Amino acid sequence: VQPPEKPLQAEEWNRLKESFQSPEIFEEVMLNSMIRCNSPIDVAKSLLTHVAKSDGDIAYNLLVKYLALCVQQGQTSEIHDVYDIMKIRFKVLESGAYSLLIKGLSKSDQWRMALTLLEEANQLMIPSRGNYESCIKAASRHQEMNLAFQLYHEMLTKDLVPTLDVLQALFDFSRGMKGAELQKQLFGILLYLRENQMYPHKTFMRSIKLWFESIPGGNWRGHLTNIKDSGQCPVCNHQLEDSNLTEEEYNDLRERIIKDVIHGTDTFRKTSPQEFEAFQTFVENRLPFDIVIDGLNVSHIKSRRMQCENLFEAVNCLAKGNARLLVLGRKHMLSNSPNWKRAVMKEMQNKADFFFADNISEDDTFLLYATLQSGKHCKFVTRDFLRDHKACLPDDLTRHLFRKWQRGHQIVISASGEGKRNVLSVFVQQPAFRYDCVVQTTGDTWHIPYKDNFDEKYSYEVPRKWLCIQRK
């Protein structure tokens, strides 16, 4: 439906509606179209006036669509009017209406009303991340940084993960501002990035650098650099944290994972205790391994090739240097199907130990168990991030150790096909740097790894570029 370019009279709307194939949804479709075409507000208003006159009132969903158009165009007074109508007509609003109202009002001079609406929404539901972020940005824009941080912490207590965008805004709007408390809050964000293995993108990194350099009397200077393989920063000569766990940390972590993750509540949901016992016996009789591979996960690297060929290529690549490999497979891999050729499977079994689990088993549990039982040197291969298991761990320290161990032990294999034969050239990224790739500080220095591109997703790919900030 093409919306009209100017407001229509009642009979004109009626004619349009009658010519429409499903007149019962005409208004909805028309308003959707107006949102898509960003129609003038008075055109949408004339449709609602017509509906109100012919039906006696305007349905909730039509008001919400009109509200979306008002928000899209920043029509503050209209947003107010719709809110007043909705408050009178409906006892409870749902999350979509609250989100629109908060988003629309937070960008206006009436931004404090968005805070009132956030509180109201809080009584009925857990507001969304977007609701909080609209209010945090509004408070920041008006230099109310205490309020912005209060909302930020409230958001974290509700387990809402902030976007890099809102974290960047907090640095941008704090630029040049004084205050030890404000500094402490922004340092807290950097430690949040550390704890959650989040890497700022280039524009966010620049905001961090500019904020540090703008601190009144702070004498901070930032430089972009690459850390040496030894872990030394070429700018300040500081040695970054070692990526290895101590013997004690490793043993603690192993015990916690085996207790909380492997024998915890979720282990046997997708595998039977009998199968897991058989696996434990299998592993104990063959320890230690150098690399444990999630076979099914790796077999999907390149979609246009047979799965067994993908796995074969990876096993070949990793078996160099006589590494002892354990591949976690599934029973269907033994079926001699088009994807799993018996001859290829046989050849692979000469290069690696294989354990074939039932087709419904959960690989991660097996993967973690075999890797941890093999000792500190053992690496593992999967393209999964293992976030569920991290969540099962009981405290921050254990979660921190788990992430650090993961950063130093997870090998990520990715494929790049080149040449006519579309051969899988396996690129193995060894994340086993000698230094730990997370935000770190000594008090007088900060080292922040960052990514070149904007990528909101969590990633096991460790950035190679760093921002070094030091106090002169």
CSV table of C-alpha atoms in Angstrom, one decimal:
chain,number,residue,atom,x,y,z
A,1,VAL,CA,0.0,0.0,0.0
A,2,GLN,CA,1.4,3.4,-1.0
A,3,PRO,CA,0.4,5.9,1.7
A,4,PRO,CA,-1.2,9.2,0.5
A,5,GLU,CA,1.1,12.3,0.4
A,6,LYS,CA,-1.3,14.6,2.2
A,7,PRO,CA,-4.1,14.2,4.8
A,8,LEU,CA,-7.4,12.7,3.5
A,9,GLN,CA,-11.1,13.3,4.3
A,10,ALA,CA,-13.3,10.6,5.7
A,11,GLU,CA,-14.8,9.6,2.4
A,12,GLU,CA,-11.4,9.4,0.8
A,13,TRP,CA,-10.2,7.0,3.5
A,14,ASN,CA,-13.3,5.0,3.1
A,15,ARG,CA,-12.8,4.7,-0.7
A,16,LEU,CA,-9.2,3.5,-0.2
A,17,LYS,CA,-10.3,1.0,2.5
A,18,GLU,CA,-13.0,-0.5,0.2
A,19,SER,CA,-10.6,-1.0,-2.6
A,20,PHE,CA,-8.2,-2.8,-0.3
A,21,GLN,CA,-8.3,-6.6,-0.5
A,22,SER,CA,-8.4,-7.2,3.3
A,23,PRO,CA,-10.4,-4.2,4.6
A,24,GLU,CA,-10.3,-5.6,8.2
A,25,ILE,CA,-6.5,-4.9,8.5
A,26,PHE,CA,-6.4,-1.8,6.2
A,27,GLU,CA,-5.5,0.6,9.0
A,28,GLU,CA,-2.7,-1.6,10.3
A,29,VAL,CA,-1.2,-2.2,6.9
A,30,MET,CA,-1.5,1.5,6.1
A,31,LEU,CA,0.3,2.6,9.3
A,32,ASN,CA,3.1,0.0,8.7
A,33,SER,CA,3.5,1.5,5.2
A,34,MET,CA,3.7,5.0,6.7
A,35,ILE,CA,6.4,4.0,9.1
A,36,ARG,CA,8.3,2.4,6.2
A,37,CYS,CA,7.9,5.5,4.0
A,38,ASN,CA,8.4,7.9,6.9
A,39,SER,CA,5.1,9.7,5.9
A,40,PRO,CA,4.3,13.1,7.3
A,41,ILE,CA,2.7,13.0,10.8
A,42,ASP,CA,-0.4,14.9,9.7
A,43,VAL,CA,-1.2,12.2,7.1
A,44,ALA,CA,-1.1,9.5,9.8
A,45,LYS,CA,-3.1,11.8,12.1
A,46,SER,CA,-5.8,12.1,9.6
A,47,LEU,CA,-6.1,8.3,9.4
A,48,LEU,CA,-6.4,8.1,13.2
A,49,THR,CA,-9.0,10.9,13.3
A,50,HIS,CA,-11.0,9.0,10.7
A,51,VAL,CA,-10.8,5.7,12.8
A,52,ALA,CA,-11.8,7.5,16.0
A,53,LYS,CA,-14.8,9.1,14.3
A,54,SER,CA,-16.0,5.9,12.6
A,55,ASP,CA,-15.2,3.4,15.5
A,56,GLY,CA,-15.6,5.6,18.5
A,57,ASP,CA,-12.0,4.9,19.7
A,58,ILE,CA,-8.6,3.9,18.4
A,59,ALA,CA,-7.3,0.3,19.1
A,60,TYR,CA,-4.1,-0.1,21.1
A,61,ASN,CA,-2.0,-1.6,18.3
A,62,LEU,CA,-2.8,1.4,16.0
A,63,LEU,CA,-1.8,3.9,18.7
A,64,VAL,CA,1.5,2.0,19.1
A,65,LYS,CA,2.2,2.1,15.3
A,66,TYR,CA,1.4,5.9,15.3
A,67,LEU,CA,3.8,6.2,18.3
A,68,ALA,CA,6.5,4.4,16.3
A,69,LEU,CA,6.2,7.0,13.5
A,70,CYS,CA,6.3,9.9,16.0
A,71,VAL,CA,9.5,8.4,17.6
A,72,GLN,CA,11.1,7.9,14.2
A,73,GLN,CA,10.6,11.6,13.5
A,74,GLY,CA,11.4,12.9,17.0
A,75,GLN,CA,7.9,14.5,17.3
A,76,THR,CA,8.1,15.1,21.1
A,77,SER,CA,4.8,16.8,21.6
A,78,GLU,CA,2.9,14.1,19.7
A,79,ILE,CA,4.7,11.4,21.7
A,80,HIS,CA,3.4,13.2,24.9
A,81,ASP,CA,-0.1,13.3,23.6
A,82,VAL,CA,-0.1,9.6,22.7
A,83,TYR,CA,1.2,8.8,26.1
A,84,ASP,CA,-1.5,10.8,27.8
A,85,ILE,CA,-4.2,9.1,25.7
A,86,MET,CA,-2.7,5.6,26.4
A,87,LYS,CA,-2.5,6.3,30.2
A,88,ILE,CA,-6.1,7.2,30.3
A,89,ARG,CA,-7.4,4.4,28.0
A,90,PHE,CA,-5.2,1.4,29.1
A,91,LYS,CA,-4.4,0.3,32.6
A,92,VAL,CA,-1.2,-1.4,31.6
A,93,LEU,CA,1.1,-0.8,28.6
A,94,GLU,CA,3.2,-3.6,27.2
A,95,SER,CA,7.0,-3.5,26.6
A,96,GLY,CA,6.8,-2.4,23.0
A,97,ALA,CA,5.0,0.8,24.0
A,98,TYR,CA,7.3,1.5,26.9
A,99,SER,CA,10.3,1.1,24.7
A,100,LEU,CA,9.0,3.5,22.1
A,101,LEU,CA,8.0,6.1,24.7
A,102,ILE,CA,11.4,5.8,26.5
A,103,LYS,CA,13.3,6.0,23.3
A,104,GLY,CA,11.3,9.0,22.0
A,105,LEU,CA,11.3,11.0,25.2
A,106,SER,CA,15.0,10.3,26.1
A,107,LYS,CA,16.1,12.2,23.0
A,108,SER,CA,14.0,15.3,23.8
A,109,ASP,CA,14.1,18.1,26.3
A,110,GLN,CA,11.6,16.1,28.3
A,111,TRP,CA,14.2,13.3,28.8
A,112,ARG,CA,13.5,13.1,32.6
A,113,MET,CA,10.1,11.7,31.7
A,114,ALA,CA,11.9,8.7,30.1
A,115,LEU,CA,13.3,8.0,33.6
A,116,THR,CA,9.8,8.1,35.1
A,117,LEU,CA,8.6,5.7,32.4
A,118,LEU,CA,11.6,3.4,33.1
A,119,GLU,CA,10.6,3.3,36.8
A,120,GLU,CA,7.0,2.6,35.8
A,121,ALA,CA,8.1,-0.3,33.5
A,122,ASN,CA,10.3,-1.7,36.3
A,123,GLN,CA,7.2,-2.3,38.4
A,124,LEU,CA,5.7,-4.5,35.6
A,125,MET,CA,8.6,-6.2,33.9
A,126,ILE,CA,12.4,-6.2,33.6
A,127,PRO,CA,13.0,-3.3,31.2
A,128,SER,CA,15.1,-4.2,28.2
A,129,ARG,CA,18.8,-3.3,27.7
A,130,GLY,CA,17.6,-0.7,25.1
A,131,ASN,CA,15.4,1.0,27.7
A,132,TYR,CA,18.2,1.4,30.1
A,133,GLU,CA,20.7,2.5,27.4
A,134,SER,CA,18.3,5.3,26.1
A,135,CYS,CA,18.1,6.7,29.6
A,136,ILE,CA,21.9,6.3,30.3
A,137,LYS,CA,22.7,8.2,27.0
A,138,ALA,CA,20.1,10.9,27.9
A,139,ALA,CA,21.6,11.5,31.4
A,140,SER,CA,25.2,11.5,29.9
A,141,ARG,CA,24.2,14.0,27.2
A,142,HIS,CA,23.0,16.3,29.9
A,143,GLN,CA,26.2,15.8,31.9
A,144,GLU,CA,24.4,14.0,34.7
A,145,MET,CA,27.1,11.4,35.0
A,146,ASN,CA,26.2,10.2,38.5
A,147,LEU,CA,22.7,9.4,37.3
A,148,ALA,CA,24.1,7.7,34.2
A,149,PHE,CA,26.3,5.4,36.2
A,150,GLN,CA,23.5,4.7,38.7
A,151,LEU,CA,21.4,3.4,35.8
A,152,TYR,CA,24.4,1.5,34.4
A,153,HIS,CA,24.9,-0.4,37.6
A,154,GLU,CA,21.1,-1.0,37.9
A,155,MET,CA,21.3,-2.5,34.5
A,156,LEU,CA,24.1,-4.8,35.4
A,157,THR,CA,22.3,-6.1,38.5
A,158,LYS,CA,19.5,-7.2,36.2
A,159,ASP,CA,22.0,-9.2,34.2
A,160,LEU,CA,21.6,-7.0,31.1
A,161,VAL,CA,24.8,-7.0,29.1
A,162,PRO,CA,25.6,-3.4,28.0
A,163,THR,CA,26.4,-2.7,24.3
A,164,LEU,CA,29.8,-1.3,23.5
A,165,ASP,CA,27.9,1.7,22.1
A,166,VAL,CA,26.6,2.8,25.5
A,167,LEU,CA,29.9,2.2,27.2
A,168,GLN,CA,31.6,4.4,24.6
A,169,ALA,CA,29.0,7.1,25.3
A,170,LEU,CA,29.9,7.1,29.0
A,171,PHE,CA,33.6,7.8,28.0
A,172,ASP,CA,32.6,10.4,25.3
A,173,PHE,CA,30.4,12.5,27.6
A,174,SER,CA,32.9,12.3,30.6
A,175,ARG,CA,35.6,13.9,28.5
A,176,GLY,CA,37.4,16.8,30.3
A,177,MET,CA,35.3,16.3,33.5
A,178,LYS,CA,36.9,16.4,36.9
A,179,GLY,CA,36.2,14.1,39.8
A,180,ALA,CA,37.8,11.1,41.5
A,181,GLU,CA,34.4,9.2,41.6
A,182,LEU,CA,33.9,9.6,37.9
A,183,GLN,CA,37.4,8.3,37.2
A,184,LYS,CA,36.7,5.3,39.4
A,185,GLN,CA,33.5,4.6,37.5
A,186,LEU,CA,35.2,4.7,34.1
A,187,PHE,CA,38.1,2.5,35.4
A,188,GLY,CA,35.3,0.2,36.5
A,189,ILE,CA,34.0,-0.1,32.9
A,190,LEU,CA,37.5,-1.1,31.8
A,191,LEU,CA,37.7,-3.8,34.4
A,192,TYR,CA,34.2,-4.9,33.3
A,193,LEU,CA,35.7,-5.4,29.8
A,194,ARG,CA,38.5,-7.4,31.3
A,195,GLU,CA,36.2,-9.6,33.4
A,196,ASN,CA,34.0,-10.4,30.4
A,197,GLN,CA,36.7,-10.7,27.8
A,198,MET,CA,35.2,-7.9,25.7
A,199,TYR,CA,37.3,-6.0,23.3
A,200,PRO,CA,36.5,-2.4,22.3
A,201,HIS,CA,36.5,-1.6,18.5
A,202,LYS,CA,38.7,1.1,17.1
A,203,THR,CA,36.2,4.0,17.6
A,204,PHE,CA,35.5,3.0,21.2
A,205,MET,CA,39.3,2.6,21.8
A,206,ARG,CA,39.8,6.2,20.5
A,207,SER,CA,37.1,7.4,22.9
A,208,ILE,CA,39.0,5.7,25.8
A,209,LYS,CA,42.3,7.3,24.7
A,210,LEU,CA,40.8,10.8,24.4
A,211,TRP,CA,39.1,10.5,27.8
A,212,PHE,CA,42.4,9.6,29.5
A,213,GLU,CA,44.2,12.4,27.8
A,214,SER,CA,41.4,14.9,28.7
A,215,ILE,CA,41.6,14.2,32.5
A,216,PRO,CA,42.4,17.6,34.1
A,217,GLY,CA,45.9,17.4,35.5
A,218,GLY,CA,46.1,13.7,34.7
A,219,ASN,CA,49.1,13.7,32.4
A,220,TRP,CA,48.0,10.5,30.7
A,221,ARG,CA,49.3,9.7,27.2
A,222,GLY,CA,48.0,6.9,24.9
A,223,HIS,CA,49.9,5.1,22.1
A,224,LEU,CA,48.8,2.4,19.7
A,225,THR,CA,51.1,-0.5,19.6
A,226,ASN,CA,51.7,-4.3,19.0
A,227,ILE,CA,52.9,-6.3,22.0
A,228,LYS,CA,56.1,-8.3,21.4
A,229,ASP,CA,55.9,-12.1,21.5
A,230,SER,CA,57.7,-12.0,24.8
A,231,GLY,CA,54.7,-10.0,26.3
A,232,GLN,CA,56.7,-6.7,26.6
A,233,CYS,CA,55.1,-3.5,25.5
A,234,PRO,CA,57.4,-1.5,23.2
A,235,VAL,CA,56.0,1.8,24.4
A,236,CYS,CA,56.4,1.6,28.1
A,237,ASN,CA,58.5,-1.6,28.4
A,238,HIS,CA,56.0,-3.0,30.8
A,239,GLN,CA,55.7,-6.8,30.9
A,240,LEU,CA,52.1,-7.9,30.4
A,241,GLU,CA,50.5,-10.6,32.6
A,242,ASP,CA,51.5,-14.2,31.9
A,243,SER,CA,48.8,-16.2,30.2
A,244,ASN,CA,49.6,-19.4,32.1
A,245,LEU,CA,47.9,-20.4,35.3
A,246,THR,CA,50.0,-21.4,38.3
A,247,GLU,CA,50.0,-25.0,39.2
A,248,GLU,CA,47.7,-24.2,42.1
A,249,GLU,CA,45.3,-22.2,40.0
A,250,TYR,CA,45.1,-24.9,37.4
A,251,ASN,CA,44.4,-27.6,40.0
A,252,ASP,CA,41.7,-25.4,41.6
A,253,LEU,CA,40.1,-24.8,38.2
A,254,ARG,CA,40.2,-28.4,37.2
A,255,GLU,CA,38.5,-29.5,40.5
A,256,ARG,CA,35.8,-26.8,40.1
A,257,ILE,CA,35.0,-27.6,36.5
A,258,ILE,CA,34.8,-31.3,37.2
A,259,LYS,CA,32.7,-30.7,40.3
A,260,ASP,CA,30.4,-27.9,39.0
A,261,VAL,CA,30.2,-28.4,35.3
A,262,ILE,CA,31.0,-32.0,34.6
A,263,HIS,CA,29.3,-33.6,37.6
A,264,GLY,CA,27.0,-30.5,38.1
A,265,THR,CA,23.3,-30.4,37.3
A,266,ASP,CA,23.5,-30.1,33.5
A,267,THR,CA,25.9,-32.9,32.6
A,268,PHE,CA,23.8,-35.9,32.0
A,269,ARG,CA,20.9,-34.1,30.3
A,270,LYS,CA,22.3,-35.2,26.9
A,271,THR,CA,24.4,-38.1,27.8
A,272,SER,CA,23.9,-41.1,30.1
A,273,PRO,CA,26.0,-41.7,33.2
A,274,GLN,CA,27.0,-45.1,31.7
A,275,GLU,CA,28.4,-43.4,28.6
A,276,PHE,CA,30.2,-40.8,30.6
A,277,GLU,CA,31.8,-43.5,32.8
A,278,ALA,CA,32.9,-45.4,29.7
A,279,PHE,CA,34.4,-42.2,28.4
A,280,GLN,CA,36.3,-41.5,31.7
A,281,THR,CA,37.8,-45.1,31.6
A,282,PHE,CA,38.7,-44.6,27.9
A,283,VAL,CA,40.5,-41.3,28.8
A,284,GLU,CA,42.3,-42.6,31.9
A,285,ASN,CA,43.7,-45.5,30.0
A,286,ARG,CA,45.2,-43.3,27.3
A,287,LEU,CA,46.3,-40.1,29.1
A,288,PRO,CA,47.9,-37.6,28.5
A,289,PHE,CA,46.7,-36.0,25.2
A,290,ASP,CA,48.3,-32.9,23.6
A,291,ILE,CA,45.2,-31.8,21.8
A,292,VAL,CA,41.5,-32.7,22.2
A,293,ILE,CA,39.3,-32.0,19.1
A,294,ASP,CA,35.5,-31.5,18.9
A,295,GLY,CA,35.2,-33.6,15.8
A,296,LEU,CA,31.6,-32.7,14.8
A,297,ASN,CA,32.2,-29.0,15.3
A,298,VAL,CA,35.4,-29.0,13.2
A,299,SER,CA,33.8,-31.2,10.5
A,300,HIS,CA,31.4,-28.3,9.6
A,301,ILE,CA,34.2,-25.8,8.9
A,302,LYS,CA,33.6,-25.8,5.2
A,303,SER,CA,30.1,-26.5,4.0
A,304,ARG,CA,30.9,-27.5,0.4
A,305,ARG,CA,33.1,-30.4,1.4
A,306,MET,CA,32.4,-33.7,2.9
A,307,GLN,CA,32.5,-33.5,6.7
A,308,CYS,CA,35.1,-36.3,7.0
A,309,GLU,CA,37.4,-34.4,4.6
A,310,ASN,CA,37.2,-31.3,6.8
A,311,LEU,CA,38.0,-33.3,9.9
A,312,PHE,CA,40.8,-35.3,8.0
A,313,GLU,CA,42.5,-32.0,7.0
A,314,ALA,CA,42.3,-30.7,10.6
A,315,VAL,CA,43.7,-33.9,12.1
A,316,ASN,CA,46.5,-34.0,9.5
A,317,CYS,CA,47.4,-30.4,10.3
A,318,LEU,CA,47.3,-30.9,14.1
A,319,ALA,CA,49.1,-34.3,14.1
A,320,LYS,CA,52.4,-32.7,12.9
A,321,GLY,CA,55.2,-33.0,15.4
A,322,ASN,CA,53.8,-36.2,16.8
A,323,ALA,CA,51.1,-34.6,18.9
A,324,ARG,CA,48.8,-37.0,20.7
A,325,LEU,CA,45.3,-36.3,19.5
A,326,LEU,CA,41.9,-37.3,20.9
A,327,VAL,CA,39.0,-36.7,18.5
A,328,LEU,CA,35.5,-36.7,20.1
A,329,GLY,CA,33.2,-38.2,17.4
A,330,ARG,CA,29.7,-39.4,17.2
A,331,LYS,CA,28.5,-43.0,16.3
A,332,HIS,CA,27.0,-41.9,13.0
A,333,MET,CA,30.5,-41.1,11.8
A,334,LEU,CA,31.0,-44.9,11.5
A,335,SER,CA,28.0,-45.4,9.2
A,336,ASN,CA,30.0,-45.1,5.8
A,337,SER,CA,27.6,-42.4,4.6
A,338,PRO,CA,28.3,-39.9,1.8
A,339,ASN,CA,29.6,-37.5,4.5
A,340,TRP,CA,31.5,-40.1,6.4
A,341,LYS,CA,33.6,-42.4,4.2
A,342,ARG,CA,34.9,-45.5,6.0
A,343,ALA,CA,38.3,-45.4,4.3
A,344,VAL,CA,38.9,-41.8,5.4
A,345,MET,CA,37.8,-42.5,8.9
A,346,LYS,CA,40.1,-45.5,9.1
A,347,GLU,CA,43.1,-43.4,7.9
A,348,MET,CA,42.3,-40.8,10.6
A,349,GLN,CA,42.2,-43.4,13.3
A,350,ASN,CA,45.8,-44.2,12.5
A,351,LYS,CA,46.7,-40.6,13.5
A,352,ALA,CA,44.5,-40.0,16.5
A,353,ASP,CA,42.5,-41.7,19.2
A,354,PHE,CA,38.7,-41.5,18.6
A,355,PHE,CA,35.9,-41.8,21.1
A,356,PHE,CA,32.5,-42.2,19.4
A,357,ALA,CA,29.6,-41.0,21.7
A,358,ASP,CA,25.9,-41.5,21.2
A,359,ASN,CA,24.4,-39.2,18.7
A,360,ILE,CA,22.6,-37.1,21.3
A,361,SER,CA,25.6,-36.5,23.6
A,362,GLU,CA,26.9,-33.1,24.7
A,363,ASP,CA,30.4,-32.7,23.3
A,364,ASP,CA,31.6,-29.9,25.5
A,365,THR,CA,31.5,-31.9,28.7
A,366,PHE,CA,33.7,-34.6,27.2
A,367,LEU,CA,36.0,-32.0,25.7
A,368,LEU,CA,36.6,-30.2,29.0
A,369,TYR,CA,37.1,-33.4,30.9
A,370,ALA,CA,39.7,-34.9,28.5
A,371,THR,CA,41.6,-31.6,28.2
A,372,LEU,CA,41.8,-30.9,31.9
A,373,GLN,CA,42.7,-34.5,32.8
A,374,SER,CA,45.6,-34.4,30.3
A,375,GLY,CA,47.4,-31.6,32.2
A,376,LYS,CA,48.4,-27.9,31.8
A,377,HIS,CA,50.0,-28.4,28.3
A,378,CYS,CA,46.9,-29.8,26.6
A,379,LYS,CA,45.0,-27.6,24.1
A,380,PHE,CA,41.5,-28.1,22.8
A,381,VAL,CA,39.9,-27.4,19.4
A,382,THR,CA,36.3,-26.1,19.0
A,383,ARG,CA,34.7,-23.1,17.4
A,384,ASP,CA,32.3,-22.8,20.3
A,385,PHE,CA,32.7,-20.2,23.0
A,386,LEU,CA,31.7,-22.5,25.9
A,387,ARG,CA,29.7,-19.7,27.5
A,388,ASP,CA,27.1,-22.1,29.1
A,389,HIS,CA,29.8,-23.8,31.1
A,390,LYS,CA,31.3,-20.6,32.3
A,391,ALA,CA,27.9,-19.7,33.6
A,392,CYS,CA,27.8,-22.9,35.7
A,393,LEU,CA,30.9,-21.8,37.6
A,394,PRO,CA,30.1,-20.5,41.1
A,395,ASP,CA,32.2,-17.4,41.6
A,396,ASP,CA,34.0,-14.6,39.8
A,397,LEU,CA,37.5,-15.9,40.5
A,398,THR,CA,36.8,-19.3,39.0
A,399,ARG,CA,35.1,-17.7,36.0
A,400,HIS,CA,38.1,-15.5,35.6
A,401,LEU,CA,40.5,-18.5,35.7
A,402,PHE,CA,38.3,-20.4,33.3
A,403,ARG,CA,38.4,-17.6,30.7
A,404,LYS,CA,42.1,-17.2,31.2
A,405,TRP,CA,42.7,-20.9,30.7
A,406,GLN,CA,40.4,-20.9,27.7
A,407,ARG,CA,42.3,-17.9,26.1
A,408,GLY,CA,45.5,-19.8,26.5
A,409,HIS,CA,44.3,-23.3,25.4
A,410,GLN,CA,41.6,-22.9,22.8
A,411,ILE,CA,42.8,-23.5,19.2
A,412,VAL,CA,40.5,-22.0,16.6
A,413,ILE,CA,40.5,-23.5,13.2
A,414,SER,CA,39.1,-21.5,10.3
A,415,ALA,CA,39.0,-22.3,6.6
A,416,SER,CA,39.9,-20.3,3.6
A,417,GLY,CA,39.2,-21.9,0.3
A,418,GLU,CA,41.6,-21.0,-2.5
A,419,GLY,CA,42.2,-22.4,-5.9
A,420,LYS,CA,40.0,-24.3,-8.4
A,421,ARG,CA,39.8,-27.4,-6.2
A,422,ASN,CA,38.4,-25.4,-3.4
A,423,VAL,CA,41.0,-27.1,-1.2
A,424,LEU,CA,40.6,-26.5,2.5
A,425,SER,CA,43.6,-24.6,3.7
A,426,VAL,CA,43.3,-24.9,7.4
A,427,PHE,CA,44.5,-21.9,9.3
A,428,VAL,CA,45.2,-22.7,12.9
A,429,GLN,CA,45.1,-19.9,15.3
A,430,GLN,CA,47.1,-20.7,18.3
A,431,PRO,CA,45.9,-18.4,21.0
A,432,ALA,CA,48.6,-19.6,23.3
A,433,PHE,CA,50.3,-16.2,23.6
A,434,ARG,CA,52.8,-16.0,26.5
A,435,TYR,CA,50.8,-13.0,27.7
A,436,ASP,CA,47.2,-12.7,28.6
A,437,CYS,CA,45.0,-10.8,26.0
A,438,VAL,CA,42.7,-8.8,28.3
A,439,VAL,CA,42.5,-5.3,29.6
A,440,GLN,CA,45.1,-4.9,32.3
A,441,THR,CA,46.5,-2.2,34.6
A,442,THR,CA,49.3,-1.5,37.0
A,443,GLY,CA,47.8,1.8,38.2
A,444,ASP,CA,50.2,4.0,36.2
A,445,THR,CA,49.7,2.1,33.0
A,446,TRP,CA,46.7,0.6,31.2
A,447,HIS,CA,46.9,-1.9,28.3
A,448,ILE,CA,43.8,-2.4,26.3
A,449,PRO,CA,43.5,-4.9,23.4
A,450,TYR,CA,41.2,-3.7,20.6
A,451,LYS,CA,39.6,-4.8,17.4
A,452,ASP,CA,39.8,-3.1,14.0
A,453,ASN,CA,36.1,-3.6,13.2
A,454,PHE,CA,32.9,-3.1,15.0
A,455,ASP,CA,31.7,-6.5,16.2
A,456,GLU,CA,29.2,-6.7,19.0
A,457,LYS,CA,29.5,-10.5,19.2
A,458,TYR,CA,31.7,-12.2,21.8
A,459,SER,CA,34.6,-13.8,20.2
A,460,TYR,CA,37.4,-16.2,21.0
A,461,GLU,CA,39.5,-14.5,18.4
A,462,VAL,CA,42.1,-12.5,20.3
A,463,PRO,CA,43.0,-9.0,19.0
A,464,ARG,CA,46.6,-8.3,18.0
A,465,LYS,CA,46.4,-4.5,18.5
A,466,TRP,CA,46.8,-2.7,21.7
A,467,LEU,CA,46.4,0.8,23.2
A,468,CYS,CA,49.1,1.6,25.8
A,469,ILE,CA,48.2,4.4,28.2
A,470,GLN,CA,50.7,5.6,30.7
A,471,ARG,CA,50.9,8.5,33.2
A,472,LYS,CA,53.9,10.7,32.6
